Amino acid sequence: MQPSLLIVDDDLDTVEIFKEFLEIKGFNVIGTGKNGKEAVEKYQELRPAVVLLDVMMPDYDGIYGLQGIRKVDPQANVIMVTADKTTKTETRLKELNANAVLYKPYEIDDVVSAINKAVVGSLKISC
């Protein structure tokens, strides 16, 4: 079974395209949001395996969302998506322990790889 996903981006067209591509690839998109505040609320409600979160959004940005999700669940799998390649943003995302950062424009296969890597990395093997 493929992992459940939450997609958060203020560009609704991007969300729809992302959702369609990922569903074609077999992923289960269980929710979407349009800002960092919704990212936190939807994460608490849905507890997806992976969150795809845009960085640059008006009002509540992705940094806000990542901080909030980390407070709810420090082990959450959060993949940040951004066109912002500044050192400040890169440093902040590292401090907040983003699982991966995908820079726009990206290839859908890079997104799929990042999701799979995040999920595999979160599996705990017990004896």
Short mmCIF file of C-alpha atoms in Angstrom, two decimals:
data_model
loop_
_atom_site.label_atom_id
_atom_site.label_comp_id
_atom_site.label_asym_id
_atom_site.label_seq_id
_atom_site.Cartn_x
_atom_site.Cartn_y
_atom_site.Cartn_z
CA MET A 1 0.00 0.00 0.00
CA GLN A 2 1.32 3.43 -0.93
CA PRO A 3 1.79 6.07 1.77
CA SER A 4 -0.83 8.72 2.45
CA LEU A 5 0.04 12.27 1.39
CA LEU A 6 -0.97 15.81 2.30
CA ILE A 7 -0.23 18.49 -0.33
CA VAL A 8 -0.06 22.15 0.73
CA ASP A 9 0.47 25.01 -1.75
CA ASP A 10 -1.26 28.36 -2.24
CA ASP A 11 -1.42 27.74 -6.01
CA LEU A 12 -4.53 25.60 -6.41
CA ASP A 13 -3.56 24.59 -9.96
CA THR A 14 -0.26 23.26 -8.65
CA VAL A 15 -2.08 21.30 -5.96
CA GLU A 16 -4.43 19.72 -8.51
CA ILE A 17 -1.62 18.82 -10.93
CA PHE A 18 0.51 17.44 -8.08
CA LYS A 19 -2.45 15.43 -6.79
CA GLU A 20 -3.26 13.96 -10.21
CA PHE A 21 0.35 13.00 -10.97
CA LEU A 22 0.88 11.41 -7.57
CA GLU A 23 -2.38 9.48 -7.77
CA ILE A 24 -1.36 8.22 -11.22
CA LYS A 25 1.89 7.04 -9.58
CA GLY A 26 -0.24 5.13 -7.07
CA PHE A 27 -0.03 7.42 -4.03
CA ASN A 28 -2.99 8.09 -1.76
CA VAL A 29 -3.54 11.87 -1.49
CA ILE A 30 -5.76 12.20 1.58
CA GLY A 31 -5.81 15.98 1.87
CA THR A 32 -4.76 19.36 0.55
CA GLY A 33 -4.26 22.81 2.01
CA LYS A 34 -3.43 26.32 0.86
CA ASN A 35 -1.20 27.73 3.64
CA GLY A 36 1.01 26.82 6.57
CA LYS A 37 -1.79 27.09 9.10
CA GLU A 38 -3.91 24.62 7.13
CA ALA A 39 -0.87 22.35 6.87
CA VAL A 40 -0.70 22.07 10.66
CA GLU A 41 -4.47 21.65 11.06
CA LYS A 42 -4.72 19.01 8.32
CA TYR A 43 -1.66 17.18 9.64
CA GLN A 44 -3.24 16.94 13.10
CA GLU A 45 -6.53 15.75 11.61
CA LEU A 46 -5.27 13.31 8.95
CA ARG A 47 -1.81 12.19 10.15
CA PRO A 48 -0.48 11.52 6.63
CA ALA A 49 2.70 9.53 6.10
CA VAL A 50 4.23 12.44 4.12
CA VAL A 51 3.51 16.17 3.77
CA LEU A 52 4.50 18.05 0.61
CA LEU A 53 4.71 21.67 1.72
CA ASP A 54 5.41 24.79 -0.33
CA VAL A 55 7.67 27.35 1.37
CA MET A 56 6.51 30.64 -0.12
CA MET A 57 2.83 31.31 0.62
CA PRO A 58 1.03 34.44 1.80
CA ASP A 59 -0.14 34.80 5.41
CA TYR A 60 1.08 31.51 6.88
CA ASP A 61 4.09 30.27 4.92
CA GLY A 62 5.67 26.83 4.77
CA ILE A 63 8.16 27.66 7.52
CA TYR A 64 5.18 28.32 9.82
CA GLY A 65 3.68 25.01 8.69
CA LEU A 66 6.88 23.05 9.21
CA GLN A 67 7.38 24.55 12.70
CA GLY A 68 3.81 23.69 13.66
CA ILE A 69 3.99 20.15 12.32
CA ARG A 70 7.28 19.57 14.17
CA LYS A 71 5.56 20.65 17.43
CA VAL A 72 2.77 18.14 16.81
CA ASP A 73 5.08 15.34 15.65
CA PRO A 74 8.87 15.78 15.60
CA GLN A 75 9.15 12.61 13.48
CA ALA A 76 6.74 13.76 10.73
CA ASN A 77 7.91 13.31 7.14
CA VAL A 78 7.83 16.79 5.61
CA ILE A 79 9.17 17.49 2.12
CA MET A 80 9.52 21.18 1.36
CA VAL A 81 8.97 22.51 -2.16
CA THR A 82 10.32 25.94 -3.12
CA ALA A 83 11.79 28.22 -5.74
CA ASP A 84 13.60 30.13 -2.96
CA LYS A 85 17.27 29.15 -3.14
CA THR A 86 18.52 31.71 -0.61
CA THR A 87 20.94 30.61 2.08
CA LYS A 88 18.59 31.99 4.74
CA THR A 89 15.74 29.71 3.65
CA GLU A 90 18.03 26.71 3.18
CA THR A 91 19.49 27.19 6.68
CA ARG A 92 16.04 27.56 8.26
CA LEU A 93 14.75 24.39 6.59
CA LYS A 94 17.79 22.47 7.87
CA GLU A 95 17.24 23.84 11.39
CA LEU A 96 13.64 22.65 11.28
CA ASN A 97 14.76 19.25 9.99
CA ALA A 98 12.88 19.11 6.69
CA ASN A 99 13.18 15.57 5.34
CA ALA A 100 13.96 16.90 1.86
CA VAL A 101 13.87 20.12 -0.12
CA LEU A 102 12.78 20.06 -3.76
CA TYR A 103 13.59 23.14 -5.80
CA LYS A 104 11.23 24.33 -8.53
CA PRO A 105 11.15 23.49 -11.33
CA TYR A 106 11.29 19.82 -10.38
CA GLU A 107 10.66 16.53 -12.11
CA ILE A 108 7.76 14.43 -10.82
CA ASP A 109 10.15 11.47 -10.50
CA ASP A 110 12.21 13.54 -8.03
CA VAL A 111 9.07 14.03 -5.96
CA VAL A 112 8.30 10.31 -6.03
CA SER A 113 11.90 9.49 -5.01
CA ALA A 114 11.78 11.98 -2.12
CA ILE A 115 8.48 10.52 -0.87
CA ASN A 116 9.80 6.96 -1.06
CA LYS A 117 13.04 7.93 0.69
CA ALA A 118 11.15 9.74 3.49
CA VAL A 119 8.85 6.76 4.06
CA VAL A 120 11.64 4.18 3.97
CA GLY A 121 13.72 6.35 6.32
CA SER A 122 10.87 6.46 8.83
CA LEU A 123 10.38 2.68 9.00
CA LYS A 124 11.74 1.22 12.20
CA ILE A 125 12.96 -2.36 12.19
CA SER A 126 12.52 -4.13 15.50
CA CYS A 127 13.74 -7.57 16.50
#
